[in-house]
Amino acid sequence: MTTLFISDLHLSPNVPKLNQAFFHFMQEEAPHADAVYVLGDLFDFWTGDDDPSPFCRSIIDAFKQLTNQGVPCYFTRGNRDFLVGKRFAKETGVTLLGDETVIELYGRKAVVLHGDTLCTLDEAYLNYRKKVHLPWLQWLFNHLPFSVREKIVARIKGDIKHDKQSKSLDIMDVTQSEVEKVMRDHQVDLMIHGHTHRPNVHRFTLNQQPASRVVLGDWGEQGYILRIDDETMSLDSFAID
Ligand code: LP5
Ligand code: MN
């Protein structure tokens, strides 16, 4: 049996092909897995667990169906779905994970995270992140009417849409020193994350031992699934059409 990892699908009602690929994954492959990990940015943006749209409900139902079949499902929030909360967890049966979580994979320990916090050169983003993660600010935001929240999100998205284009690719990648720090802190030789949209398996030496960092890919013309079982680890891509 296999443990599956996905991230950065950026689902929304505007990307029907991606939604279809996601539902196909949830119905055909995920039910046969030992566990499924979603490492953030499943959604293009998550405005709140009370989103009444049929689109959000259909995603919630897909998770519910999976967890009802007895497949454990874990969710790490990304920078686009940091507002996923307890109600989502309750309605889907998914377990929400903290920013960095150590998991046990067939006798091997790994740390899983979204990956945004590894990009320590992206100071503008990290300052913004600090603000929107303030519990009191989230509490206030969550208590606004849903339609008001939608307007605020659209406004901020519009205001910052050029910010990313002005950053160099280096700034938006992880820093190796932070990767090694997190892996040392958790005493693991395997890290799995998404966020940077640079799917790859990086191998390096940590504490004189071989170590790996797997970067999941974002879904667009291709989708990515990391499959790990007791013998193998493979980051597979497939065409989405
Ligand atoms: O996801 P990706 O790869 O496209 O880009 C990310 C970073 N961008 C973001 C922005 C979100 O995608 C959209 C934000 C919508 C705003 C909702 C706010 C809701 C308020 C909730 C209050 C509890 O995450 C991008 C990174 C990139 O990853 C790296 O790969 O660079 O970061 C940015 O572009 C952000 C800018 O650098 C800084 C923006 C400052 C905005 C100030 C607004 C302050 C709001 C305070 C609270 C109301
Ligand atoms: Mn992200």
PDB file of C-alpha atoms and ligand atoms in Angstrom:
ATOM      1  CA  MET A   1       0.000   0.000   0.000  1.00  0.00           C
ATOM      2  CA  THR A   2       1.030   3.567  -0.595  1.00  0.00           C
ATOM      3  CA  THR A   3       0.917   6.996   1.026  1.00  0.00           C
ATOM      4  CA  LEU A   4       0.028   9.830  -1.349  1.00  0.00           C
ATOM      5  CA  PHE A   5       1.015  13.504  -1.238  1.00  0.00           C
ATOM      6  CA  ILE A   6      -0.357  16.380  -3.299  1.00  0.00           C
ATOM      7  CA  SER A   7      -0.242  20.177  -3.044  1.00  0.00           C
ATOM      8  CA  ASP A   8      -0.744  23.404  -4.981  1.00  0.00           C
ATOM      9  CA  LEU A   9      -3.787  22.435  -7.034  1.00  0.00           C
ATOM     10  CA  HIS A  10      -5.198  25.979  -6.674  1.00  0.00           C
ATOM     11  CA  LEU A  11      -8.734  24.730  -7.261  1.00  0.00           C
ATOM     12  CA  SER A  12     -11.520  27.170  -8.030  1.00  0.00           C
ATOM     13  CA  PRO A  13     -14.695  27.145 -10.106  1.00  0.00           C
ATOM     14  CA  ASN A  14     -12.606  28.684 -12.941  1.00  0.00           C
ATOM     15  CA  VAL A  15     -10.459  25.586 -13.546  1.00  0.00           C
ATOM     16  CA  PRO A  16     -12.899  22.743 -14.382  1.00  0.00           C
ATOM     17  CA  LYS A  17     -10.163  20.487 -15.816  1.00  0.00           C
ATOM     18  CA  LEU A  18      -8.143  20.666 -12.591  1.00  0.00           C
ATOM     19  CA  ASN A  19     -11.252  20.043 -10.524  1.00  0.00           C
ATOM     20  CA  GLN A  20     -12.003  17.005 -12.664  1.00  0.00           C
ATOM     21  CA  ALA A  21      -8.438  15.724 -12.223  1.00  0.00           C
ATOM     22  CA  PHE A  22      -8.759  16.217  -8.460  1.00  0.00           C
ATOM     23  CA  PHE A  23     -12.083  14.340  -8.264  1.00  0.00           C
ATOM     24  CA  HIS A  24     -10.613  11.559 -10.384  1.00  0.00           C
ATOM     25  CA  PHE A  25      -7.693  11.301  -7.928  1.00  0.00           C
ATOM     26  CA  MET A  26     -10.063  11.291  -4.940  1.00  0.00           C
ATOM     27  CA  GLN A  27     -12.366   8.628  -6.408  1.00  0.00           C
ATOM     28  CA  GLU A  28      -9.982   6.321  -8.255  1.00  0.00           C
ATOM     29  CA  GLU A  29      -6.611   6.396  -6.484  1.00  0.00           C
ATOM     30  CA  ALA A  30      -7.003   7.853  -3.003  1.00  0.00           C
ATOM     31  CA  PRO A  31      -9.425   5.148  -1.729  1.00  0.00           C
ATOM     32  CA  HIS A  32      -6.666   2.527  -2.172  1.00  0.00           C
ATOM     33  CA  ALA A  33      -4.039   4.496  -0.226  1.00  0.00           C
ATOM     34  CA  ASP A  34      -2.797   4.020   3.341  1.00  0.00           C
ATOM     35  CA  ALA A  35      -3.148   7.788   3.811  1.00  0.00           C
ATOM     36  CA  VAL A  36      -3.461  10.996   1.815  1.00  0.00           C
ATOM     37  CA  TYR A  37      -1.582  14.213   2.619  1.00  0.00           C
ATOM     38  CA  VAL A  38      -2.581  17.558   1.108  1.00  0.00           C
ATOM     39  CA  LEU A  39       0.322  19.948   1.741  1.00  0.00           C
ATOM     40  CA  GLY A  40      -1.404  23.263   1.178  1.00  0.00           C
ATOM     41  CA  ASP A  41      -2.811  25.480  -1.558  1.00  0.00           C
ATOM     42  CA  LEU A  42      -5.466  22.962  -2.510  1.00  0.00           C
ATOM     43  CA  PHE A  43      -7.622  26.016  -3.143  1.00  0.00           C
ATOM     44  CA  ASP A  44      -6.915  29.131  -5.180  1.00  0.00           C
ATOM     45  CA  PHE A  45      -8.130  30.947  -2.091  1.00  0.00           C
ATOM     46  CA  TRP A  46     -10.158  29.804   0.915  1.00  0.00           C
ATOM     47  CA  THR A  47     -12.244  32.664   2.286  1.00  0.00           C
ATOM     48  CA  GLY A  48     -13.868  30.728   5.117  1.00  0.00           C
ATOM     49  CA  ASP A  49     -15.309  27.377   6.172  1.00  0.00           C
ATOM     50  CA  ASP A  50     -18.809  28.820   5.730  1.00  0.00           C
ATOM     51  CA  ASP A  51     -18.353  29.248   1.964  1.00  0.00           C
ATOM     52  CA  PRO A  52     -21.776  28.248   0.652  1.00  0.00           C
ATOM     53  CA  SER A  53     -20.786  27.726  -3.002  1.00  0.00           C
ATOM     54  CA  PRO A  54     -21.614  24.370  -4.651  1.00  0.00           C
ATOM     55  CA  PHE A  55     -17.934  24.224  -5.677  1.00  0.00           C
ATOM     56  CA  CYS A  56     -16.673  24.250  -2.066  1.00  0.00           C
ATOM     57  CA  ARG A  57     -19.395  21.862  -0.986  1.00  0.00           C
ATOM     58  CA  SER A  58     -18.369  19.406  -3.734  1.00  0.00           C
ATOM     59  CA  ILE A  59     -14.762  19.410  -2.508  1.00  0.00           C
ATOM     60  CA  ILE A  60     -15.888  18.903   1.084  1.00  0.00           C
ATOM     61  CA  ASP A  61     -18.082  15.986  -0.050  1.00  0.00           C
ATOM     62  CA  ALA A  62     -15.157  14.389  -1.889  1.00  0.00           C
ATOM     63  CA  PHE A  63     -13.050  14.393   1.302  1.00  0.00           C
ATOM     64  CA  LYS A  64     -15.983  13.138   3.353  1.00  0.00           C
ATOM     65  CA  GLN A  65     -16.480  10.214   0.990  1.00  0.00           C
ATOM     66  CA  LEU A  66     -12.804   9.348   1.246  1.00  0.00           C
ATOM     67  CA  THR A  67     -12.539   9.552   5.024  1.00  0.00           C
ATOM     68  CA  ASN A  68     -15.825   7.615   5.353  1.00  0.00           C
ATOM     69  CA  GLN A  69     -14.091   4.790   3.487  1.00  0.00           C
ATOM     70  CA  GLY A  70     -11.516   4.726   6.279  1.00  0.00           C
ATOM     71  CA  VAL A  71      -8.638   6.475   4.484  1.00  0.00           C
ATOM     72  CA  PRO A  72      -6.874   8.872   6.864  1.00  0.00           C
ATOM     73  CA  CYS A  73      -6.513  12.269   5.278  1.00  0.00           C
ATOM     74  CA  TYR A  74      -4.214  15.070   6.491  1.00  0.00           C
ATOM     75  CA  PHE A  75      -4.205  18.728   5.503  1.00  0.00           C
ATOM     76  CA  THR A  76      -1.451  21.313   5.960  1.00  0.00           C
ATOM     77  CA  ARG A  77      -2.632  24.854   5.285  1.00  0.00           C
ATOM     78  CA  GLY A  78      -0.847  26.796   2.531  1.00  0.00           C
ATOM     79  CA  ASN A  79      -0.544  30.521   1.935  1.00  0.00           C
ATOM     80  CA  ARG A  80      -3.765  30.415  -0.100  1.00  0.00           C
ATOM     81  CA  ASP A  81      -5.816  28.303   2.293  1.00  0.00           C
ATOM     82  CA  PHE A  82      -4.493  29.397   5.679  1.00  0.00           C
ATOM     83  CA  LEU A  83      -8.093  30.133   6.699  1.00  0.00           C
ATOM     84  CA  VAL A  84      -9.165  26.489   6.524  1.00  0.00           C
ATOM     85  CA  GLY A  85     -10.462  25.771  10.008  1.00  0.00           C
ATOM     86  CA  LYS A  86     -12.142  23.402  12.430  1.00  0.00           C
ATOM     87  CA  ARG A  87     -15.468  23.345  10.630  1.00  0.00           C
ATOM     88  CA  PHE A  88     -13.774  22.209   7.407  1.00  0.00           C
ATOM     89  CA  ALA A  89     -12.006  19.490   9.403  1.00  0.00           C
ATOM     90  CA  LYS A  90     -15.259  18.367  11.005  1.00  0.00           C
ATOM     91  CA  GLU A  91     -17.218  18.337   7.762  1.00  0.00           C
ATOM     92  CA  THR A  92     -14.535  16.480   5.794  1.00  0.00           C
ATOM     93  CA  GLY A  93     -13.126  14.151   8.447  1.00  0.00           C
ATOM     94  CA  VAL A  94      -9.673  15.487   7.534  1.00  0.00           C
ATOM     95  CA  THR A  95      -7.026  16.035  10.249  1.00  0.00           C
ATOM     96  CA  LEU A  96      -5.512  19.522  10.140  1.00  0.00           C
ATOM     97  CA  LEU A  97      -1.739  19.579  10.673  1.00  0.00           C
ATOM     98  CA  GLY A  98       0.438  22.340  12.136  1.00  0.00           C
ATOM     99  CA  ASP A  99       2.914  24.334  10.059  1.00  0.00           C
ATOM    100  CA  GLU A 100       5.601  21.635  10.439  1.00  0.00           C
ATOM    101  CA  THR A 101       4.628  18.052  11.219  1.00  0.00           C
ATOM    102  CA  VAL A 102       6.814  15.008  11.676  1.00  0.00           C
ATOM    103  CA  ILE A 103       5.177  11.887  10.264  1.00  0.00           C
ATOM    104  CA  GLU A 104       6.121   8.230  10.329  1.00  0.00           C
ATOM    105  CA  LEU A 105       6.416   6.644   6.885  1.00  0.00           C
ATOM    106  CA  TYR A 106       6.989   2.910   6.914  1.00  0.00           C
ATOM    107  CA  GLY A 107       9.630   3.136   9.619  1.00  0.00           C
ATOM    108  CA  ARG A 108      11.161   6.391   8.356  1.00  0.00           C
ATOM    109  CA  LYS A 109      10.516   9.853   9.788  1.00  0.00           C
ATOM    110  CA  ALA A 110       9.759  12.826   7.550  1.00  0.00           C
ATOM    111  CA  VAL A 111       8.824  16.450   8.140  1.00  0.00           C
ATOM    112  CA  VAL A 112       5.950  17.767   6.007  1.00  0.00           C
ATOM    113  CA  LEU A 113       5.102  21.430   5.507  1.00  0.00           C
ATOM    114  CA  HIS A 114       3.692  23.759   2.870  1.00  0.00           C
ATOM    115  CA  GLY A 115       7.093  25.332   2.188  1.00  0.00           C
ATOM    116  CA  ASP A 116       6.374  29.073   2.299  1.00  0.00           C
ATOM    117  CA  THR A 117       8.190  29.449   5.633  1.00  0.00           C
ATOM    118  CA  LEU A 118      11.370  28.033   4.041  1.00  0.00           C
ATOM    119  CA  CYS A 119      11.597  31.021   1.693  1.00  0.00           C
ATOM    120  CA  THR A 120      13.385  33.226   4.194  1.00  0.00           C
ATOM    121  CA  LEU A 121      14.582  35.760   1.581  1.00  0.00           C
ATOM    122  CA  ASP A 122      10.979  36.689   0.726  1.00  0.00           C
ATOM    123  CA  GLU A 123      10.697  39.219   3.532  1.00  0.00           C
ATOM    124  CA  ALA A 124       7.685  41.079   2.094  1.00  0.00           C
ATOM    125  CA  TYR A 125       5.723  37.833   2.005  1.00  0.00           C
ATOM    126  CA  LEU A 126       6.850  36.738   5.487  1.00  0.00           C
ATOM    127  CA  ASN A 127       5.810  40.097   6.970  1.00  0.00           C
ATOM    128  CA  TYR A 128       2.429  39.793   5.298  1.00  0.00           C
ATOM    129  CA  ARG A 129       2.165  36.182   6.523  1.00  0.00           C
ATOM    130  CA  LYS A 130       2.862  37.235  10.102  1.00  0.00           C
ATOM    131  CA  LYS A 131      -0.043  39.701   9.936  1.00  0.00           C
ATOM    132  CA  VAL A 132      -2.651  37.391   8.421  1.00  0.00           C
ATOM    133  CA  HIS A 133      -1.739  34.627  10.876  1.00  0.00           C
ATOM    134  CA  LEU A 134      -2.494  36.821  13.908  1.00  0.00           C
ATOM    135  CA  PRO A 135      -5.226  34.898  15.757  1.00  0.00           C
ATOM    136  CA  TRP A 136      -7.164  38.036  16.729  1.00  0.00           C
ATOM    137  CA  LEU A 137      -7.132  39.305  13.131  1.00  0.00           C
ATOM    138  CA  GLN A 138      -8.353  35.961  11.843  1.00  0.00           C
ATOM    139  CA  TRP A 139     -11.052  35.937  14.519  1.00  0.00           C
ATOM    140  CA  LEU A 140     -12.242  39.396  13.441  1.00  0.00           C
ATOM    141  CA  PHE A 141     -12.083  38.481   9.749  1.00  0.00           C
ATOM    142  CA  ASN A 142     -14.019  35.247  10.285  1.00  0.00           C
ATOM    143  CA  HIS A 143     -16.783  37.158  12.036  1.00  0.00           C
ATOM    144  CA  LEU A 144     -17.427  39.434   9.054  1.00  0.00           C
ATOM    145  CA  PRO A 145     -20.251  38.458   6.691  1.00  0.00           C
ATOM    146  CA  PHE A 146     -19.018  36.092   3.962  1.00  0.00           C
ATOM    147  CA  SER A 147     -19.747  38.602   1.168  1.00  0.00           C
ATOM    148  CA  VAL A 148     -17.674  41.286   2.937  1.00  0.00           C
ATOM    149  CA  ARG A 149     -14.775  38.859   3.333  1.00  0.00           C
ATOM    150  CA  GLU A 150     -14.964  38.029  -0.382  1.00  0.00           C
ATOM    151  CA  LYS A 151     -14.689  41.723  -1.227  1.00  0.00           C
ATOM    152  CA  ILE A 152     -11.691  42.239   1.098  1.00  0.00           C
ATOM    153  CA  VAL A 153      -9.884  39.245  -0.412  1.00  0.00           C
ATOM    154  CA  ALA A 154     -10.563  40.425  -3.980  1.00  0.00           C
ATOM    155  CA  ARG A 155      -9.347  43.912  -3.087  1.00  0.00           C
ATOM    156  CA  ILE A 156      -6.083  42.733  -1.476  1.00  0.00           C
ATOM    157  CA  LYS A 157      -5.469  40.236  -4.299  1.00  0.00           C
ATOM    158  CA  GLY A 158      -5.877  43.063  -6.796  1.00  0.00           C
ATOM    159  CA  ASP A 159      -3.593  45.363  -4.817  1.00  0.00           C
ATOM    160  CA  ILE A 160      -0.759  42.857  -4.603  1.00  0.00           C
ATOM    161  CA  LYS A 161      -1.078  41.062  -7.931  1.00  0.00           C
ATOM    162  CA  HIS A 162       2.092  42.711  -9.325  1.00  0.00           C
ATOM    163  CA  ASP A 163       4.182  42.111  -6.168  1.00  0.00           C
ATOM    164  CA  LYS A 164       5.172  38.594  -7.171  1.00  0.00           C
ATOM    165  CA  GLN A 165       6.270  39.601 -10.664  1.00  0.00           C
ATOM    166  CA  SER A 166       8.765  42.068  -9.213  1.00  0.00           C
ATOM    167  CA  LYS A 167      10.534  39.386  -7.142  1.00  0.00           C
ATOM    168  CA  SER A 168      13.468  37.364  -8.445  1.00  0.00           C
ATOM    169  CA  LEU A 169      13.119  33.591  -8.718  1.00  0.00           C
ATOM    170  CA  ASP A 170      15.872  33.205  -6.092  1.00  0.00           C
ATOM    171  CA  ILE A 171      13.904  35.204  -3.524  1.00  0.00           C
ATOM    172  CA  MET A 172      10.898  32.931  -4.048  1.00  0.00           C
ATOM    173  CA  ASP A 173      12.835  29.694  -3.526  1.00  0.00           C
ATOM    174  CA  VAL A 174      13.712  28.007  -0.245  1.00  0.00           C
ATOM    175  CA  THR A 175      17.016  28.762   1.443  1.00  0.00           C
ATOM    176  CA  GLN A 176      19.099  25.649   2.005  1.00  0.00           C
ATOM    177  CA  SER A 177      20.158  26.861   5.465  1.00  0.00           C
ATOM    178  CA  GLU A 178      16.502  27.030   6.577  1.00  0.00           C
ATOM    179  CA  VAL A 179      15.782  23.597   5.083  1.00  0.00           C
ATOM    180  CA  GLU A 180      18.681  22.115   7.050  1.00  0.00           C
ATOM    181  CA  LYS A 181      17.709  23.945  10.229  1.00  0.00           C
ATOM    182  CA  VAL A 182      14.145  22.586  10.114  1.00  0.00           C
ATOM    183  CA  MET A 183      15.359  19.064   9.340  1.00  0.00           C
ATOM    184  CA  ARG A 184      17.910  19.201  12.160  1.00  0.00           C
ATOM    185  CA  ASP A 185      15.310  20.578  14.599  1.00  0.00           C
ATOM    186  CA  HIS A 186      13.053  17.613  13.830  1.00  0.00           C
ATOM    187  CA  GLN A 187      15.891  15.096  13.448  1.00  0.00           C
ATOM    188  CA  VAL A 188      14.708  13.805  10.084  1.00  0.00           C
ATOM    189  CA  ASP A 189      16.476  12.977   6.828  1.00  0.00           C
ATOM    190  CA  LEU A 190      13.406  13.519   4.624  1.00  0.00           C
ATOM    191  CA  MET A 191      11.427  16.715   4.008  1.00  0.00           C
ATOM    192  CA  ILE A 192       8.328  16.970   1.809  1.00  0.00           C
ATOM    193  CA  HIS A 193       6.797  20.289   0.788  1.00  0.00           C
ATOM    194  CA  GLY A 194       5.149  22.240  -2.021  1.00  0.00           C
ATOM    195  CA  HIS A 195       4.655  25.985  -2.579  1.00  0.00           C
ATOM    196  CA  THR A 196       7.598  26.837  -4.856  1.00  0.00           C
ATOM    197  CA  HIS A 197       6.137  25.067  -7.909  1.00  0.00           C
ATOM    198  CA  ARG A 198       9.548  23.548  -8.644  1.00  0.00           C
ATOM    199  CA  PRO A 199       8.893  19.791  -8.490  1.00  0.00           C
ATOM    200  CA  ASN A 200      12.090  17.921  -7.783  1.00  0.00           C
ATOM    201  CA  VAL A 201      13.872  15.522  -5.476  1.00  0.00           C
ATOM    202  CA  HIS A 202      16.959  17.177  -3.969  1.00  0.00           C
ATOM    203  CA  ARG A 203      19.580  14.958  -2.395  1.00  0.00           C
ATOM    204  CA  PHE A 204      22.267  16.350  -0.116  1.00  0.00           C
ATOM    205  CA  THR A 205      24.301  15.560   2.968  1.00  0.00           C
ATOM    206  CA  LEU A 206      23.039  16.465   6.427  1.00  0.00           C
ATOM    207  CA  ASN A 207      24.988  15.567   9.562  1.00  0.00           C
ATOM    208  CA  GLN A 208      27.280  13.442   7.357  1.00  0.00           C
ATOM    209  CA  GLN A 209      24.266  11.358   6.277  1.00  0.00           C
ATOM    210  CA  PRO A 210      22.299  11.310   3.007  1.00  0.00           C
ATOM    211  CA  ALA A 211      19.134  13.451   3.154  1.00  0.00           C
ATOM    212  CA  SER A 212      16.348  14.273   0.694  1.00  0.00           C
ATOM    213  CA  ARG A 213      13.917  17.109   0.083  1.00  0.00           C
ATOM    214  CA  VAL A 214      10.954  16.369  -2.151  1.00  0.00           C
ATOM    215  CA  VAL A 215       9.202  19.359  -3.724  1.00  0.00           C
ATOM    216  CA  LEU A 216       5.694  18.600  -4.945  1.00  0.00           C
ATOM    217  CA  GLY A 217       4.531  20.288  -8.147  1.00  0.00           C
ATOM    218  CA  ASP A 218       1.611  22.613  -8.803  1.00  0.00           C
ATOM    219  CA  TRP A 219      -1.231  21.304 -10.967  1.00  0.00           C
ATOM    220  CA  GLY A 220      -1.815  22.939 -14.362  1.00  0.00           C
ATOM    221  CA  GLU A 221      -1.158  21.248 -17.696  1.00  0.00           C
ATOM    222  CA  GLN A 222       0.382  18.518 -15.537  1.00  0.00           C
ATOM    223  CA  GLY A 223      -0.478  17.198 -12.108  1.00  0.00           C
ATOM    224  CA  TYR A 224       1.953  15.735  -9.567  1.00  0.00           C
ATOM    225  CA  ILE A 225       1.530  12.970  -7.032  1.00  0.00           C
ATOM    226  CA  LEU A 226       4.226  11.760  -4.647  1.00  0.00           C
ATOM    227  CA  ARG A 227       3.787   8.066  -3.956  1.00  0.00           C
ATOM    228  CA  ILE A 228       5.695   6.480  -1.079  1.00  0.00           C
ATOM    229  CA  ASP A 229       5.530   2.870   0.017  1.00  0.00           C
ATOM    230  CA  ASP A 230       7.757   0.743   2.215  1.00  0.00           C
ATOM    231  CA  GLU A 231      10.359   0.388  -0.556  1.00  0.00           C
ATOM    232  CA  THR A 232      10.043   3.210  -3.045  1.00  0.00           C
ATOM    233  CA  MET A 233       9.430   6.928  -3.341  1.00  0.00           C
ATOM    234  CA  SER A 234       8.385   8.389  -6.683  1.00  0.00           C
ATOM    235  CA  LEU A 235       7.299  11.863  -7.685  1.00  0.00           C
ATOM    236  CA  ASP A 236       5.063  11.207 -10.666  1.00  0.00           C
ATOM    237  CA  SER A 237       3.574  13.671 -13.126  1.00  0.00           C
ATOM    238  CA  PHE A 238       0.613  13.118 -15.404  1.00  0.00           C
ATOM    239  CA  ALA A 239      -1.045  15.154 -18.161  1.00  0.00           C
ATOM    240  CA  ILE A 240      -4.220  17.049 -17.372  1.00  0.00           C
ATOM    241  CA  ASP A 241      -6.354  17.640 -20.476  1.00  0.00           C
TER     242      ASP A 241
HETATM  243  O1  LP5 B   1       0.668  31.613  -3.944  1.00  0.00           O
HETATM  244  P1  LP5 B   1       1.583  32.336  -4.855  1.00  0.00           P
HETATM  245  O2  LP5 B   1       2.749  31.492  -5.263  1.00  0.00           O
HETATM  246  O3  LP5 B   1       0.882  32.921  -6.051  1.00  0.00           O
HETATM  247  O4  LP5 B   1       2.187  33.617  -4.101  1.00  0.00           O
HETATM  248  C1  LP5 B   1       2.658  33.504  -2.781  1.00  0.00           C
HETATM  249  C2  LP5 B   1       2.598  34.834  -2.073  1.00  0.00           C
HETATM  250  N1  LP5 B   1       1.286  35.468  -2.234  1.00  0.00           N
HETATM  251  C3  LP5 B   1       0.293  35.309  -1.382  1.00  0.00           C
HETATM  252  C4  LP5 B   1      -0.967  36.107  -1.613  1.00  0.00           C
HETATM  253  C5  LP5 B   1      -2.204  35.256  -1.742  1.00  0.00           C
HETATM  254  O5  LP5 B   1      -2.050  34.349  -2.798  1.00  0.00           O
HETATM  255  C6  LP5 B   1      -3.478  36.060  -1.957  1.00  0.00           C
HETATM  256  C7  LP5 B   1      -3.761  36.927  -0.778  1.00  0.00           C
HETATM  257  C8  LP5 B   1      -5.187  37.373  -0.653  1.00  0.00           C
HETATM  258  C9  LP5 B   1      -5.338  38.244   0.587  1.00  0.00           C
HETATM  259  C10 LP5 B   1      -6.298  37.756   1.567  1.00  0.00           C
HETATM  260  C11 LP5 B   1      -6.215  38.476   2.867  1.00  0.00           C
HETATM  261  C12 LP5 B   1      -7.274  38.055   3.777  1.00  0.00           C
HETATM  262  C13 LP5 B   1      -7.129  38.735   5.091  1.00  0.00           C
HETATM  263  C14 LP5 B   1      -7.225  37.758   6.211  1.00  0.00           C
HETATM  264  C15 LP5 B   1      -6.997  38.379   7.530  1.00  0.00           C
HETATM  265  C16 LP5 B   1      -6.998  37.367   8.626  1.00  0.00           C
HETATM  266  O6  LP5 B   1       0.350  34.514  -0.454  1.00  0.00           O
HETATM  267  C17 LP5 B   1       3.666  35.775  -2.560  1.00  0.00           C
HETATM  268  C18 LP5 B   1       5.014  35.080  -2.455  1.00  0.00           C
HETATM  269  C19 LP5 B   1       4.978  33.814  -3.288  1.00  0.00           C
HETATM  270  O7  LP5 B   1       3.962  32.964  -2.767  1.00  0.00           O
HETATM  271  C20 LP5 B   1       6.303  33.078  -3.232  1.00  0.00           C
HETATM  272  O8  LP5 B   1       6.307  32.035  -4.093  1.00  0.00           O
HETATM  273  O9  LP5 B   1       6.046  35.936  -2.914  1.00  0.00           O
HETATM  274  O10 LP5 B   1       3.674  36.868  -1.664  1.00  0.00           O
HETATM  275  C21 LP5 B   1       3.283  38.099  -2.082  1.00  0.00           C
HETATM  276  O11 LP5 B   1       3.299  38.404  -3.252  1.00  0.00           O
HETATM  277  C22 LP5 B   1       2.905  39.040  -0.958  1.00  0.00           C
HETATM  278  C23 LP5 B   1       3.622  40.379  -1.018  1.00  0.00           C
HETATM  279  O12 LP5 B   1       4.995  40.245  -1.111  1.00  0.00           O
HETATM  280  C24 LP5 B   1       3.296  41.249   0.178  1.00  0.00           C
HETATM  281  C25 LP5 B   1       1.848  41.635   0.238  1.00  0.00           C
HETATM  282  C26 LP5 B   1       1.562  42.690   1.268  1.00  0.00           C
HETATM  283  C27 LP5 B   1       0.069  42.813   1.408  1.00  0.00           C
HETATM  284  C28 LP5 B   1      -0.351  43.665   2.547  1.00  0.00           C
HETATM  285  C29 LP5 B   1      -1.783  43.392   2.936  1.00  0.00           C
HETATM  286  C30 LP5 B   1      -1.926  43.337   4.430  1.00  0.00           C
HETATM  287  C31 LP5 B   1      -3.224  42.711   4.862  1.00  0.00           C
HETATM  288  C32 LP5 B   1      -3.349  42.804   6.329  1.00  0.00           C
HETATM  289  C33 LP5 B   1      -4.554  42.188   6.882  1.00  0.00           C
HETATM  290  C34 LP5 B   1      -5.871  42.659   6.483  1.00  0.00           C
HETATM  291 MN    MN B   2       1.867  28.351  -1.648  1.00  0.00          MN
END
